[in-house]
Coordinates of C-alpha atoms in Angstrom, one line a residue:
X391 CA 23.0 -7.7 7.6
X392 CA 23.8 -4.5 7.1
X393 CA 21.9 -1.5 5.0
X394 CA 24.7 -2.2 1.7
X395 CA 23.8 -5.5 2.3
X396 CA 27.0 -7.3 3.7
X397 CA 27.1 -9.8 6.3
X398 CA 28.5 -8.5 10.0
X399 CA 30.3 -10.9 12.3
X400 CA 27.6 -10.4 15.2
X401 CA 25.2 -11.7 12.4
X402 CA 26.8 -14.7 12.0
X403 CA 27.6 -15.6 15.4
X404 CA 24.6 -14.3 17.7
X405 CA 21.6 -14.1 15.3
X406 CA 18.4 -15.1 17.3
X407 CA 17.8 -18.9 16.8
X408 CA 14.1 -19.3 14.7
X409 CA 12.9 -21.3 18.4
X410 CA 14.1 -18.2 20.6
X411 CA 10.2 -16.6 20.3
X412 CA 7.2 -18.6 20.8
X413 CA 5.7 -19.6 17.9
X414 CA 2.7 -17.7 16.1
X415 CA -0.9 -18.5 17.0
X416 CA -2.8 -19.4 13.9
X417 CA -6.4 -19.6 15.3
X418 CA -5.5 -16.1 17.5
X419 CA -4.4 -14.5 14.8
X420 CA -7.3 -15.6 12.4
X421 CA -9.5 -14.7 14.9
X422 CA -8.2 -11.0 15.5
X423 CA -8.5 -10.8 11.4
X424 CA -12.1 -11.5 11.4
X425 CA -12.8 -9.0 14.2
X426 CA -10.7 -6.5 12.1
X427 CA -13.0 -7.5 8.9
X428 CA -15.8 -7.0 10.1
X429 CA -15.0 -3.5 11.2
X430 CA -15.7 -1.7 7.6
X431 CA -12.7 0.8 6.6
X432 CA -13.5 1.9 3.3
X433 CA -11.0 5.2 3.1
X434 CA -12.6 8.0 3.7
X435 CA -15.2 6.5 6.5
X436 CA -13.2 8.2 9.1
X437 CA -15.9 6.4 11.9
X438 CA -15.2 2.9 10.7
X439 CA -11.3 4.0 10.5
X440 CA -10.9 4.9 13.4
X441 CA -12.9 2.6 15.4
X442 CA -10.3 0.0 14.2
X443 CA -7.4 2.4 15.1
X444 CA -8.9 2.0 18.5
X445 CA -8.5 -1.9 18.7
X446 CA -5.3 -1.5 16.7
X447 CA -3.9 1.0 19.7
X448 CA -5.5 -1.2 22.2
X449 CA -3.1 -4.1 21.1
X450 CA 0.1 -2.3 20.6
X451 CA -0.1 -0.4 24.4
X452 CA -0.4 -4.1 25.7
X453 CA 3.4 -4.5 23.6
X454 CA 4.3 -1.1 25.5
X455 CA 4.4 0.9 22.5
X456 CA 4.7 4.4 22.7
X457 CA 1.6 5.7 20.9
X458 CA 1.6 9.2 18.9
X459 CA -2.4 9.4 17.2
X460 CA -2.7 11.5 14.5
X461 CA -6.0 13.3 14.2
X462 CA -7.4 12.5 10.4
X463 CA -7.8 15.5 7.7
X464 CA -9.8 16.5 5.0
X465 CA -12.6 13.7 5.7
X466 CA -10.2 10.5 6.6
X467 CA -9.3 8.6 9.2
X468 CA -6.7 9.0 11.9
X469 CA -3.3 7.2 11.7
X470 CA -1.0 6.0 14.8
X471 CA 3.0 6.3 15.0
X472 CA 3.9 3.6 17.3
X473 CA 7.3 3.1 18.8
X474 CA 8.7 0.1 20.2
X475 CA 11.3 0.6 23.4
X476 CA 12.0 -3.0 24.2
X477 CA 13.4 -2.9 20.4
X478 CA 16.6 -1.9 19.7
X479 CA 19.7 -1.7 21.3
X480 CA 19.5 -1.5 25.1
X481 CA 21.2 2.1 25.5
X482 CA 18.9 3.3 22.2
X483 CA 17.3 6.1 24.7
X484 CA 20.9 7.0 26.1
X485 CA 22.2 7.5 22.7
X486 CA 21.9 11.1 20.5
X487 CA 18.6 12.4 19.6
X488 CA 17.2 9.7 16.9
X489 CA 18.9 6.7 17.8
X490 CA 20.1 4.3 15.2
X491 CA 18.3 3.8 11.9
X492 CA 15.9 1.3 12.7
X493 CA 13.9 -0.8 10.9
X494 CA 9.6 1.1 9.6
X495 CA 6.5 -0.9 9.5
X496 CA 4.7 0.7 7.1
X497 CA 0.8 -0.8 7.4
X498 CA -2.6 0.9 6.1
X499 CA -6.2 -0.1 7.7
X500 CA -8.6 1.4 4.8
X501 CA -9.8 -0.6 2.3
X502 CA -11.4 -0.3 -1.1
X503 CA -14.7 -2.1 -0.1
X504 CA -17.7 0.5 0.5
X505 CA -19.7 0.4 3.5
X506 CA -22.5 -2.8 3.3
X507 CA -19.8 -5.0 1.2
X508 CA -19.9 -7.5 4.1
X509 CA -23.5 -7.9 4.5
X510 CA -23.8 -7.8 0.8
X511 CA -21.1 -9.8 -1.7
X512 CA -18.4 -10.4 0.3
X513 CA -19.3 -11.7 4.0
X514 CA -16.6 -13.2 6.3
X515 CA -16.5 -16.6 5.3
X516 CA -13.8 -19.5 5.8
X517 CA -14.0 -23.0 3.2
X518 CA -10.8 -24.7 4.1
X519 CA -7.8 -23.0 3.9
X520 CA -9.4 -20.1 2.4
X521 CA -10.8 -17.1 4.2
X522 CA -13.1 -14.5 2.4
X523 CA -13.6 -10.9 3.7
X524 CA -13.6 -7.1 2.4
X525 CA -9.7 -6.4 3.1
X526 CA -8.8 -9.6 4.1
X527 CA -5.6 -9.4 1.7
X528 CA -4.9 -6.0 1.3
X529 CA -4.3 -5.6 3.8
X530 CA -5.7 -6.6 6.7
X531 CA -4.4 -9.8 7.0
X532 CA -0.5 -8.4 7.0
X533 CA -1.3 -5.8 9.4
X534 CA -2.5 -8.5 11.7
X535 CA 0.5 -10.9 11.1
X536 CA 3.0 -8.1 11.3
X537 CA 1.3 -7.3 15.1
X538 CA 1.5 -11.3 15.4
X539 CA 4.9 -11.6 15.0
X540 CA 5.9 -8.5 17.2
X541 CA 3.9 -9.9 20.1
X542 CA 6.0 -13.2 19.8
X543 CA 9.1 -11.0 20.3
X544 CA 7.5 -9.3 23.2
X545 CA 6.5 -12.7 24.8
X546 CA 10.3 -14.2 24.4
X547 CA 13.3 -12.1 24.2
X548 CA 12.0 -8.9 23.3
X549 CA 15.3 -7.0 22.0
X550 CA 16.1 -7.1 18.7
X551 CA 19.3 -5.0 16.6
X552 CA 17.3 -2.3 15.6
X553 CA 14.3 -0.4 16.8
X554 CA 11.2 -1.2 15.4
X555 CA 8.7 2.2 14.4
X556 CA 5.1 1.2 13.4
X557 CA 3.0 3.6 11.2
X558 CA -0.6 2.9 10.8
X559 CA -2.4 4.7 8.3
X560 CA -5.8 5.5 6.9
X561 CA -5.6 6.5 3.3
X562 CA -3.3 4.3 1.3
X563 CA -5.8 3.0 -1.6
X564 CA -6.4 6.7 -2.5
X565 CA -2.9 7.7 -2.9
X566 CA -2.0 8.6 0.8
X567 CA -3.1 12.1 0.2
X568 CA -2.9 12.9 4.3
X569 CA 0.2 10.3 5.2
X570 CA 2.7 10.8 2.3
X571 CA 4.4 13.2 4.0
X572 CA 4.4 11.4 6.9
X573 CA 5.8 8.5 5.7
X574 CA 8.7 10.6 4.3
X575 CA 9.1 11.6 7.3
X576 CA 9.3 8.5 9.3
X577 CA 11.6 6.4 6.3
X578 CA 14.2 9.1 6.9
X579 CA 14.9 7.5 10.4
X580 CA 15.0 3.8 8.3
X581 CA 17.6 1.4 7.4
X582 CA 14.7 -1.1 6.0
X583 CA 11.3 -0.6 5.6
X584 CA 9.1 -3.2 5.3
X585 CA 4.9 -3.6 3.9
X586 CA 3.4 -6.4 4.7
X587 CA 1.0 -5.9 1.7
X588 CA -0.6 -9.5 0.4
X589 CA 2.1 -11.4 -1.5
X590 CA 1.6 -12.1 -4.6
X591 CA 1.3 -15.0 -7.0
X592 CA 1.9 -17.7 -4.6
X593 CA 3.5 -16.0 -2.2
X594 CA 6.2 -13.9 -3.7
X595 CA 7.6 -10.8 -2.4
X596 CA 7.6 -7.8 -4.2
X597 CA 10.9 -5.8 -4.9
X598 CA 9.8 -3.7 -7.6
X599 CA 6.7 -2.0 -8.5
X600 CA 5.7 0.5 -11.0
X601 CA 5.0 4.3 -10.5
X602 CA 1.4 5.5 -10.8
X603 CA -0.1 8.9 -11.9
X604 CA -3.1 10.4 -11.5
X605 CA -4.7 12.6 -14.1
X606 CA -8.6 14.7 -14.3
X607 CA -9.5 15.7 -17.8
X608 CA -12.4 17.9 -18.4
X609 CA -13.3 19.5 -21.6
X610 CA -15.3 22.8 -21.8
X611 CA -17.9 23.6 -25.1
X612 CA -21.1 25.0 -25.5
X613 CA -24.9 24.3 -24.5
X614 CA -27.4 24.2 -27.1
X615 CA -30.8 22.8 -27.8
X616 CA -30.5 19.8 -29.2
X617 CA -33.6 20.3 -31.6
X618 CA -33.4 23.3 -32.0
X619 CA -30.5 24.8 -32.1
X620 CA -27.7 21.5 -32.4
X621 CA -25.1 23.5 -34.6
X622 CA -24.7 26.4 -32.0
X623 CA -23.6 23.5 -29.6
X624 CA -20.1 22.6 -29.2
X625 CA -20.1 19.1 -27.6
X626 CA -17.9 18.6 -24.8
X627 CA -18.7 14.9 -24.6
X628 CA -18.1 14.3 -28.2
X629 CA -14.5 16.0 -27.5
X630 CA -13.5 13.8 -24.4
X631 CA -14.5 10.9 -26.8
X632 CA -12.0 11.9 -29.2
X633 CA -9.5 12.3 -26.5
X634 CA -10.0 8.8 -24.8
X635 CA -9.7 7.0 -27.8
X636 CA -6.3 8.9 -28.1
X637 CA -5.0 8.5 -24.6
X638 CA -5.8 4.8 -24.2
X639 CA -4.1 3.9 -27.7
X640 CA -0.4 5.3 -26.2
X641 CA -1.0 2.1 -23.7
X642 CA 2.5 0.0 -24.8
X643 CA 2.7 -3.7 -23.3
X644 CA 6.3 -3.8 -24.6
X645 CA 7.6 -1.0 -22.0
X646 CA 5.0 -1.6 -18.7
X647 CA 3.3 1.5 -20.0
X648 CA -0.5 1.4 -19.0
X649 CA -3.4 4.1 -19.7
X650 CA -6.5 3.7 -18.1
X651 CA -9.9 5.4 -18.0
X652 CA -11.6 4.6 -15.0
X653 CA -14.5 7.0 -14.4
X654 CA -16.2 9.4 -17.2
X655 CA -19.1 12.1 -16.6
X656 CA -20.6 14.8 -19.2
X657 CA -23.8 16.3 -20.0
X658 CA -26.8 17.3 -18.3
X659 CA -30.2 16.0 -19.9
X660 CA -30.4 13.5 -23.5
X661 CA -31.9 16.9 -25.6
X662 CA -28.8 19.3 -24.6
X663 CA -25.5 19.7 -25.9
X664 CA -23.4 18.9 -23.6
X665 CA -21.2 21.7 -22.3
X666 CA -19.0 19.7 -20.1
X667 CA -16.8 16.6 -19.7
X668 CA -14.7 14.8 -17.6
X669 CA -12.8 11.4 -17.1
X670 CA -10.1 10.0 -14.3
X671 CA -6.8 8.9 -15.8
X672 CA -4.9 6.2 -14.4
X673 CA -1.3 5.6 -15.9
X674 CA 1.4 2.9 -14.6
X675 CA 5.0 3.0 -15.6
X676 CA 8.2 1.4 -14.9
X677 CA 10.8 4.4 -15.0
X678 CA 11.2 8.1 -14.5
X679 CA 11.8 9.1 -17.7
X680 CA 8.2 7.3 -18.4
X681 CA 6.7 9.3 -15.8
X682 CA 7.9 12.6 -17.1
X683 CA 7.6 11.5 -21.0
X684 CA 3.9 10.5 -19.7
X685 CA 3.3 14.1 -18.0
X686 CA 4.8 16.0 -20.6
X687 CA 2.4 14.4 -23.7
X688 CA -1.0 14.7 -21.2
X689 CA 0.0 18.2 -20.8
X690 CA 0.4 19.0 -24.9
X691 CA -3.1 17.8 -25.4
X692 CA -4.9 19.8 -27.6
X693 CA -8.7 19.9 -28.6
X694 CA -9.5 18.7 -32.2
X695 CA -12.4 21.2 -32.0
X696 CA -10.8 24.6 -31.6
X697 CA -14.5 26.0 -30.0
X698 CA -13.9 23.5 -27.0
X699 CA -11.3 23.8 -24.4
X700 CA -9.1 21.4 -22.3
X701 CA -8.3 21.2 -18.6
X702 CA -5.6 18.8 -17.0
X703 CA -5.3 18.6 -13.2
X704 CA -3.3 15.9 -11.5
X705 CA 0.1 14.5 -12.0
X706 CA 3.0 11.2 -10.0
X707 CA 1.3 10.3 -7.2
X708 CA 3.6 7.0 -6.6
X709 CA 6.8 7.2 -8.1
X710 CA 8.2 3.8 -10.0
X711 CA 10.0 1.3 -7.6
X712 CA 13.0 -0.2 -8.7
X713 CA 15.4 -2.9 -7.4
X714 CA 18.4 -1.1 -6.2
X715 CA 21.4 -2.9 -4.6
X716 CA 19.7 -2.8 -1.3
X717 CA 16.4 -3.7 -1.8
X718 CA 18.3 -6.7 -3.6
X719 CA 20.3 -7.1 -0.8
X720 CA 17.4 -7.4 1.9
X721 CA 15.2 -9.8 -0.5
X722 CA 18.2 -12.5 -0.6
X723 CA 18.2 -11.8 3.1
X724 CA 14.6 -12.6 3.5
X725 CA 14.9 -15.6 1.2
X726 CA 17.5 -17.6 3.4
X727 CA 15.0 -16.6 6.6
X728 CA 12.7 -18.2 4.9
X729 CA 14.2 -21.2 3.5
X730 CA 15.3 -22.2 7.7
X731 CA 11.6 -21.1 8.3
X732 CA 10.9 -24.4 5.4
X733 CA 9.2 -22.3 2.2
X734 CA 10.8 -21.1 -0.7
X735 CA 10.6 -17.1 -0.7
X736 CA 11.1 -16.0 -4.4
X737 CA 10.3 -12.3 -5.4
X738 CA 8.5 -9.8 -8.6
X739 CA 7.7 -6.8 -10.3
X740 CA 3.8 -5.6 -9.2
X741 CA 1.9 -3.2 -11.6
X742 CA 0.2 -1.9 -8.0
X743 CA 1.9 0.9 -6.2
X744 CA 2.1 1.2 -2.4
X745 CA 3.4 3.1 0.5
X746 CA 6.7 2.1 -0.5
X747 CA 6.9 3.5 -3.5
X748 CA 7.6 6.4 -1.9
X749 CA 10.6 6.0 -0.1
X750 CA 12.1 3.1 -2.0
X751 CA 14.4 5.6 -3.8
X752 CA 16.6 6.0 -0.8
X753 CA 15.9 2.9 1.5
X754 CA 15.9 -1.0 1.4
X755 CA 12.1 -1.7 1.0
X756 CA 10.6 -4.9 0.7
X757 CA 7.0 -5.1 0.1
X758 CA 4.4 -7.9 -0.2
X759 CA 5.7 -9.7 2.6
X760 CA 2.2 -10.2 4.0
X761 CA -0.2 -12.9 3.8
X762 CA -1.1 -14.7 0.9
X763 CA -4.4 -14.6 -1.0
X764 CA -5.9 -13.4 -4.1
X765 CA -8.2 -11.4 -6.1
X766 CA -7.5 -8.3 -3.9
X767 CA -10.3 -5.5 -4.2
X768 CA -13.0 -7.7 -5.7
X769 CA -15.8 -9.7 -4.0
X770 CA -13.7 -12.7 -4.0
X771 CA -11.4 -10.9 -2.0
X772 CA -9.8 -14.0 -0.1
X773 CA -6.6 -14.8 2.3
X774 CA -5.0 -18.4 2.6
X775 CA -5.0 -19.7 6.4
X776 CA -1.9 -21.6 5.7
X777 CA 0.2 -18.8 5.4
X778 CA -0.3 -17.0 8.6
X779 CA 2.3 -18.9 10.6
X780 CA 5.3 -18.9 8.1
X781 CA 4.5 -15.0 6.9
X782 CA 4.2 -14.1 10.4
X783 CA 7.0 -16.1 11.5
X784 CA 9.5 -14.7 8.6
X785 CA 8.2 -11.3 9.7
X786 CA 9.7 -12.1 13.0
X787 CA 12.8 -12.9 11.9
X788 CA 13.5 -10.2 9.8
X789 CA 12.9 -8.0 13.6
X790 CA 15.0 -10.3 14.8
X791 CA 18.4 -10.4 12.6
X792 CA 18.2 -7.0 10.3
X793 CA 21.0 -4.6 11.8

């Protein structure tokens, strides 16, 4: 299949077979997930991060990847670039610098879990078909079934159309602060990208997702004794009061249009005015013109007490991801993989963003192609066993026959 989505004659008469690779190791591949698990990543605990980065490097030089580490900033964890050269066509390095477009692997190792989760609420645990761990979904278990499927190709034919580039990063549940721009970067070299994030819903994939911004409010008024001298305060906290009850009523159902107020701080002791304020902002949206409609109304808010004063910091930090024509394109292309494979692949809007948001504007992206589970970021946090060998597997044929 090609990027505009159109069936090529070497498509239809030398795609791979779905035998030519061996097939994917369930018990292997659970058991690399636990060890994985049980190395905490919460983002921003650059040791635990890394340590991880280290088995994750460990597995992908035994594939012969090319390995480029990227020392972490500002506090988080390292993330690996990892090129494939048995991938591709077989005169990729004889061609002009960059090769063809080939196809990204966009992964992420951090979780949202905080350090003493698994010894706490959320062990490792497995009841049936379900396994329980902090990450386990999102996403863990996709990054291990991605590296699953890749070392299937490596143990049978190994070549595939296009070559295959890898990113690893450490940051994605805080808004990829240190790997946006490198994920820019590497999408600019892609005809597909593809994020195994946890599908959702029963195992749907996810071809569109809406944007998410970011927002810090803090309001500024004036300390006072409380006893003694209340009406020379101007309360800060009373203000942001005012103003959350105002931001969360724009929330609209009818257009995908979500406010949220996450986190809220003010004040300093119960007998003081309080002079300051603050609360986190979380708004989703399904367009542009949402985004910048949302941006523009945050930034005309204006105290109701004139003595207090307003600060706004933040701003997009994914923008919305919308089916194009290719991204449709390379879902029906995934669907008929997995129909040989024998599930039914169907496909959704996600109110989450991801690491694809940020390229999908400009390249065929299909996201939640990972494992399946459920209740992702909460201590029932759980994968289904079940779905490691057909996820994997369709993961290996989309290596296989995308070109």
């Amino acid at each position: 299949m090609s990027a505009d989505g159109t069936m090529q004659d070497s498509e239809q008469t030398e795609r791979p077979t779905l035998a030519a690779s061996p097939p994917i190791d369930t018990a292997a591949t659970l058991a690399r997930l636990r060890d994985w698990v049980e190395i905490e990543t919460p983002t921003g605990h650059a040791e635990g991060i890394n340590r991880l980065m280290d088995r994750a490097a460990e597995a992908y030089r035994r594939l012969d990847g090319e390995i480029t580490r990227l020392p972490g900033r500002d506090g988080q964890g390292d993330h690996l670039s990892i090129r494939l050269p048995w991938t591709g066509p077989p005169d990729q390095k004889a061609q002009a610098e960059g090769g063809p477009d080939g196809i990204l692997l966009l992964c992420h190792l951090d979780t949202v879990h905080p350090v003493g989760t698994l010894a706490g609420p959320l062990p490792w645990r497995v009841e049936g078909d379900r396994a329980w761990g902090p990450g386990i979904a999102d996403m863990k278990g996709g990054t291990c079934l991605a590296l699953a499927a890749l070392e299937a190709l490596y143990d049978g034919p190994r070549r595939t159309p296009l070559p295959v580039h890898v990113l690893l990063t450490s940051d994605e549940e805080t808004g990829s602060p240190t790997s946006e721009a490198l994920i820019r970067e590497a999408a600019e070299h892609a005809a597909y990208v593809l994020v195994p994030e946890p599908a959702r819903n029963g195992g749907k994939a996810v071809t569109e997702r809406k944007g998410v911004a970011r927002y810090g409010l803090e309001t500024h008024g004036r300390a006072a004794h409380s006893g003694v001298a209340h009406a020379d305060g101007r309360s800060a906290i009373a203000e942001l009061a005012r103003q959350v009850v105002a931001i969360e009523s724009r929330t609209d159902p009818s257009r995908g249009l979500t406010f949220n107020i996450g986190r809220i701080w003010g004040g300093t002791a119960d007998n003081t005015v309080p002079e300051r304020a603050g609360c986190r902002i979380d708004v989703r949206m399904v367009s542009p013109e949402d985004a910048a409609e949302v941006d523009a109304w945050l930034r005309a808010l204006r105290p109701h007490d004139p003595d207090v004063t307003l600060t706004l910091e933040g701003g997009l930090n994914r923008p919305p991801f919308q089916k194009s024509n290719a991204i449709a394109a390379l879902f029906e292309h995934a669907r008929g993989l997995a129909a040989e494979i024998g599930f039914t692949l169907e496909d959704m809007a996600s109110g989450g963003g991801s690491d694809g948001s940020f390229v999908a504007a400009q390249t065929a992206v299909l996201d939640g192609i990972g494992i399946e589970g459920a209740l992702m970021h909460t201590h029932e946090e759980h994968a289904m066993i079940s779905s490691i060998a057909p996820r994997a597997t369709l993961l290996r044929r989309l290596f296989e026959t995308l070109e």
